[in-house]
Short mmCIF file of N, CA and C in Angstrom, two decimals:
data_model
loop_
_atom_site.label_atom_id
_atom_site.label_comp_id
_atom_site.label_asym_id
_atom_site.label_seq_id
_atom_site.Cartn_x
_atom_site.Cartn_y
_atom_site.Cartn_z
N MET A 55 2.73 -32.27 -22.40
CA MET A 55 3.16 -31.64 -23.26
C MET A 55 1.89 -31.04 -23.79
N LYS A 56 0.45 -31.23 -23.78
CA LYS A 56 -0.14 -30.58 -25.19
C LYS A 56 -0.53 -29.55 -23.89
N LYS A 57 -1.10 -30.04 -22.66
CA LYS A 57 -1.42 -29.10 -21.92
C LYS A 57 -0.42 -27.66 -21.26
N THR A 58 0.74 -28.32 -21.56
CA THR A 58 1.63 -27.07 -21.41
C THR A 58 1.59 -26.21 -21.88
N LEU A 59 1.54 -26.46 -23.81
CA LEU A 59 0.96 -25.85 -24.99
C LEU A 59 0.04 -25.05 -24.44
N ILE A 60 -1.10 -25.55 -24.28
CA ILE A 60 -2.40 -24.71 -23.92
C ILE A 60 -2.17 -23.86 -22.50
N LEU A 61 -1.68 -24.09 -21.51
CA LEU A 61 -1.47 -23.57 -21.03
C LEU A 61 -0.55 -22.01 -20.99
N LEU A 62 0.43 -22.24 -22.00
CA LEU A 62 1.10 -21.45 -22.49
C LEU A 62 0.70 -20.43 -23.15
N ALA A 63 -0.43 -21.08 -24.22
CA ALA A 63 -1.40 -19.90 -25.08
C ALA A 63 -2.17 -19.12 -24.28
N MET A 64 -3.04 -19.78 -23.43
CA MET A 64 -3.45 -18.76 -22.11
C MET A 64 -3.25 -17.94 -21.37
N VAL A 65 -1.91 -17.79 -20.94
CA VAL A 65 -1.37 -16.98 -20.40
C VAL A 65 -0.88 -15.74 -21.57
N ILE A 66 -0.39 -16.57 -22.51
CA ILE A 66 0.11 -15.58 -23.48
C ILE A 66 -1.20 -14.68 -24.26
N ALA A 67 -2.33 -15.17 -24.32
CA ALA A 67 -3.58 -14.48 -24.57
C ALA A 67 -3.86 -13.61 -23.38
N LEU A 68 -3.91 -14.15 -22.34
CA LEU A 68 -4.34 -13.08 -20.88
C LEU A 68 -3.08 -11.78 -20.87
N VAL A 69 -1.96 -12.26 -21.14
CA VAL A 69 -1.51 -10.73 -21.33
C VAL A 69 -1.33 -10.07 -22.49
N ILE A 70 -1.30 -10.27 -23.83
CA ILE A 70 -1.66 -9.85 -24.71
C ILE A 70 -3.30 -9.26 -25.14
N LEU A 71 -4.68 -9.71 -24.90
CA LEU A 71 -5.75 -9.31 -24.52
C LEU A 71 -6.15 -7.80 -24.30
N PRO A 72 -5.82 -7.20 -23.60
CA PRO A 72 -5.81 -6.39 -22.47
C PRO A 72 -5.79 -5.64 -23.23
N PHE A 73 -4.26 -5.17 -24.07
CA PHE A 73 -4.16 -4.09 -24.89
C PHE A 73 -4.96 -3.75 -26.12
N PHE A 74 -6.11 -4.72 -26.19
CA PHE A 74 -6.59 -4.83 -27.55
C PHE A 74 -8.07 -4.44 -27.53
N ILE A 75 -8.67 -5.06 -25.81
CA ILE A 75 -9.74 -4.86 -25.46
C ILE A 75 -10.10 -3.21 -24.73
N ASN A 76 -11.09 -3.02 -25.44
CA ASN A 76 -11.84 -1.48 -24.85
C ASN A 76 -10.60 -0.61 -24.24
N HIS A 77 -9.82 -0.41 -25.31
CA HIS A 77 -8.58 0.85 -25.76
C HIS A 77 -8.88 1.78 -25.44
N GLY A 78 -8.75 2.89 -24.45
CA GLY A 78 -8.91 4.15 -23.77
C GLY A 78 -10.01 4.22 -23.60
N GLY A 79 -10.42 3.18 -22.44
CA GLY A 79 -11.97 2.77 -21.67
C GLY A 79 -11.61 3.42 -20.70
N GLU A 80 -13.01 4.34 -20.49
CA GLU A 80 -12.92 4.86 -18.79
C GLU A 80 -12.98 3.91 -17.20
N TYR A 81 -12.41 3.98 -16.70
CA TYR A 81 -12.85 3.00 -15.55
C TYR A 81 -12.12 3.54 -14.10
N GLY A 82 -13.87 3.78 -13.30
CA GLY A 82 -14.33 4.36 -12.52
C GLY A 82 -14.39 3.58 -11.13
N GLY A 83 -14.14 3.95 -9.86
CA GLY A 83 -14.25 3.27 -8.67
C GLY A 83 -15.63 3.19 -7.91
N SER A 84 -15.58 2.47 -7.26
CA SER A 84 -17.16 2.35 -6.62
C SER A 84 -17.43 4.05 -5.51
N ASP A 85 -16.10 4.42 -5.11
CA ASP A 85 -15.78 5.55 -4.73
C ASP A 85 -16.81 6.71 -5.59
N ASP A 86 -16.86 6.61 -6.95
CA ASP A 86 -17.12 7.62 -7.79
C ASP A 86 -18.66 7.26 -7.81
N GLN A 87 -19.29 6.19 -8.07
CA GLN A 87 -20.40 6.03 -8.37
C GLN A 87 -20.84 6.53 -7.20
N ALA A 88 -20.71 5.94 -5.96
CA ALA A 88 -21.36 6.62 -4.59
C ALA A 88 -21.58 8.02 -4.74
N GLU A 89 -20.60 8.61 -4.54
CA GLU A 89 -20.83 10.08 -4.72
C GLU A 89 -21.73 10.55 -5.67
N GLY A 90 -21.79 10.08 -6.72
CA GLY A 90 -22.59 10.03 -7.59
C GLY A 90 -23.90 9.96 -7.25
N VAL A 91 -24.31 8.79 -6.66
CA VAL A 91 -25.72 8.58 -6.57
C VAL A 91 -26.08 9.09 -4.91
N ILE A 92 -24.73 10.11 -4.36
CA ILE A 92 -25.48 10.70 -3.02
C ILE A 92 -26.09 12.12 -3.81
N THR A 93 -25.50 12.44 -4.57
CA THR A 93 -25.19 13.58 -5.24
C THR A 93 -26.76 13.87 -6.07
N ALA A 94 -26.87 12.16 -6.52
CA ALA A 94 -28.60 12.49 -7.14
C ALA A 94 -29.82 12.57 -5.94
N VAL A 95 -30.02 11.84 -4.97
CA VAL A 95 -30.24 11.54 -3.89
C VAL A 95 -30.74 12.98 -3.03
N ASP A 96 -29.32 13.27 -2.76
CA ASP A 96 -29.72 14.68 -1.94
C ASP A 96 -27.76 15.49 -2.35
N PRO A 97 -28.70 16.63 -3.35
CA PRO A 97 -28.06 17.63 -3.90
C PRO A 97 -27.05 18.39 -2.30
N GLY A 98 -27.52 18.44 -1.22
CA GLY A 98 -27.08 19.34 -0.87
C GLY A 98 -26.27 19.02 0.86
N TYR A 99 -25.92 17.72 0.21
CA TYR A 99 -25.62 16.61 1.18
C TYR A 99 -24.36 17.22 1.60
N GLU A 100 -23.61 17.41 2.59
CA GLU A 100 -22.54 17.62 2.97
C GLU A 100 -21.84 16.42 3.49
N PRO A 101 -20.27 16.17 3.29
CA PRO A 101 -19.74 15.12 4.16
C PRO A 101 -19.44 15.27 5.53
N TRP A 102 -19.39 14.36 6.24
CA TRP A 102 -18.83 14.43 7.74
C TRP A 102 -17.45 14.97 8.18
N PHE A 103 -16.56 14.57 6.78
CA PHE A 103 -15.21 14.39 7.22
C PHE A 103 -14.55 14.54 6.20
N HIS A 104 -13.53 15.12 5.91
CA HIS A 104 -12.30 15.19 4.52
C HIS A 104 -11.44 14.71 4.75
N PRO A 105 -10.73 13.95 4.19
CA PRO A 105 -9.58 12.92 4.07
C PRO A 105 -8.16 13.96 3.86
N LEU A 106 -7.54 13.07 4.78
CA LEU A 106 -6.15 13.88 5.76
C LEU A 106 -5.28 13.91 5.05
N TYR A 107 -4.87 13.22 3.49
CA TYR A 107 -4.15 13.44 2.96
C TYR A 107 -4.56 13.34 1.45
N GLU A 108 -4.70 14.48 0.56
CA GLU A 108 -5.25 14.23 -0.94
C GLU A 108 -3.85 13.55 -2.20
N PRO A 109 -3.86 12.87 -2.79
CA PRO A 109 -2.56 12.48 -3.35
C PRO A 109 -3.19 13.44 -4.79
N ALA A 110 -1.66 14.22 -4.75
CA ALA A 110 -1.70 15.00 -5.97
C ALA A 110 -2.28 14.69 -7.53
N SER A 111 -2.35 13.09 -7.75
CA SER A 111 -2.53 12.55 -8.59
C SER A 111 -3.00 11.15 -8.61
N GLY A 112 -3.69 11.09 -9.98
CA GLY A 112 -4.42 9.37 -9.78
C GLY A 112 -3.67 8.46 -9.64
N GLU A 113 -2.25 8.39 -10.34
CA GLU A 113 -1.39 7.87 -10.36
C GLU A 113 -0.53 7.66 -9.39
N ILE A 114 -0.68 8.62 -8.22
CA ILE A 114 0.32 8.91 -6.93
C ILE A 114 -1.17 7.80 -5.78
N GLU A 115 -2.03 8.07 -6.46
CA GLU A 115 -3.23 7.14 -5.48
C GLU A 115 -3.15 6.18 -6.20
N SER A 116 -3.28 5.68 -7.10
CA SER A 116 -3.13 4.22 -7.40
C SER A 116 -1.90 3.49 -7.05
N LEU A 117 -0.83 4.15 -6.85
CA LEU A 117 0.68 3.94 -6.13
C LEU A 117 0.23 3.15 -4.43
N LEU A 118 -0.39 4.53 -3.91
CA LEU A 118 -0.79 4.04 -2.55
C LEU A 118 -1.39 3.06 -2.78
N PHE A 119 -2.30 2.66 -3.21
CA PHE A 119 -3.52 1.78 -3.45
C PHE A 119 -3.26 0.17 -3.59
N THR A 120 -2.46 0.40 -4.25
CA THR A 120 -1.40 -1.12 -4.60
C THR A 120 -0.30 -1.52 -3.70
N LEU A 121 -0.09 -0.32 -3.07
CA LEU A 121 1.35 -0.13 -2.08
C LEU A 121 0.60 -1.31 -1.00
N GLN A 122 -0.13 -0.66 -0.89
CA GLN A 122 -1.47 -0.98 0.66
C GLN A 122 -1.63 -2.68 0.38
N GLY A 123 -2.53 -2.59 -0.76
CA GLY A 123 -2.50 -4.12 -1.45
C GLY A 123 -1.68 -5.05 -0.88
N SER A 124 -0.23 -4.90 -1.70
CA SER A 124 1.02 -5.16 -1.24
C SER A 124 1.76 -5.76 -0.16
N ILE A 125 1.77 -4.90 0.82
CA ILE A 125 2.14 -5.33 2.03
C ILE A 125 1.16 -5.74 3.02
N GLY A 126 -0.54 -5.54 2.47
CA GLY A 126 -1.02 -6.24 3.06
C GLY A 126 -1.24 -7.96 3.10
N ALA A 127 -1.19 -8.38 1.42
CA ALA A 127 -0.83 -9.56 1.03
C ALA A 127 0.58 -9.41 1.68
N ALA A 128 2.21 -9.19 1.89
CA ALA A 128 2.94 -10.22 2.34
C ALA A 128 2.40 -10.34 3.98
N VAL A 129 2.12 -9.92 5.00
CA VAL A 129 1.93 -10.07 6.10
C VAL A 129 1.16 -10.91 5.77
N ILE A 130 -0.32 -11.23 5.29
CA ILE A 130 -1.04 -12.16 5.56
C ILE A 130 -0.14 -13.39 4.67
N PHE A 131 1.05 -13.43 3.93
CA PHE A 131 1.78 -14.80 3.45
C PHE A 131 2.86 -14.88 4.62
N TYR A 132 3.46 -14.10 5.02
CA TYR A 132 4.30 -14.46 5.58
C TYR A 132 3.49 -15.09 7.17
N ILE A 133 2.48 -14.76 7.73
CA ILE A 133 1.83 -15.46 8.90
C ILE A 133 1.49 -16.53 8.10
N LEU A 134 0.89 -16.92 6.87
CA LEU A 134 0.70 -18.45 6.38
C LEU A 134 1.61 -19.42 6.72
N GLY A 135 2.95 -18.67 5.61
CA GLY A 135 4.75 -19.53 5.80
C GLY A 135 4.85 -19.74 7.06
N TYR A 136 4.60 -18.90 7.71
CA TYR A 136 5.04 -19.23 9.44
C TYR A 136 4.59 -20.08 10.15
N TYR A 137 3.12 -20.41 10.03
CA TYR A 137 2.70 -21.09 10.79
C TYR A 137 2.61 -22.47 10.21
N LYS A 138 2.86 -22.64 8.31
CA LYS A 138 3.16 -23.85 8.12
C LYS A 138 4.38 -24.41 8.31
N GLY A 139 5.73 -23.38 8.34
CA GLY A 139 6.97 -23.76 9.09
C GLY A 139 6.26 -24.58 10.04
N ARG A 140 6.29 -23.49 11.05
CA ARG A 140 6.21 -24.46 12.54
C ARG A 140 5.25 -25.90 12.34
N GLN A 141 4.55 -25.52 11.59
CA GLN A 141 3.55 -27.44 11.24
C GLN A 141 4.94 -28.50 11.34
N ARG A 142 5.58 -27.76 10.08
CA ARG A 142 6.62 -29.17 9.27
C ARG A 142 7.54 -29.31 10.51
N HIS A 143 8.34 -28.22 10.89
CA HIS A 143 8.69 -28.64 12.53
C HIS A 143 8.15 -29.42 13.72
N ASP A 144 7.13 -29.13 13.85
CA ASP A 144 6.56 -30.13 14.90
C ASP A 144 5.79 -31.11 14.34
N ASP A 145 5.71 -31.55 12.79
CA ASP A 145 5.41 -32.50 12.66
C ASP A 145 6.87 -34.24 12.80
N ARG A 146 8.06 -32.90 12.58
CA ARG A 146 9.46 -33.52 12.63
C ARG A 146 9.97 -34.12 13.63
N ALA A 147 9.26 -33.45 14.84
CA ALA A 147 10.20 -33.44 16.24
C ALA A 147 9.42 -34.50 16.64
#
């Protein structure tokens, strides 16, 4: 019972604390940092290619990134579940 309450308090803290820590902070990705370093090293650098699709806003870009990760996780966990189920089926036979 005590462990359950401690774990529940930790989960609640993990949900609530991000609202108070670094409120309004600016978070950048590694692509932005790499672009800054490249510009500092060679200001005349021209990219080799340009993106095929440029999202209209950062929110759409985040949505597409999350969707890509979700689809990848779904495929991985489907494969793991398939092989685990097949293993259980083989063990019963």
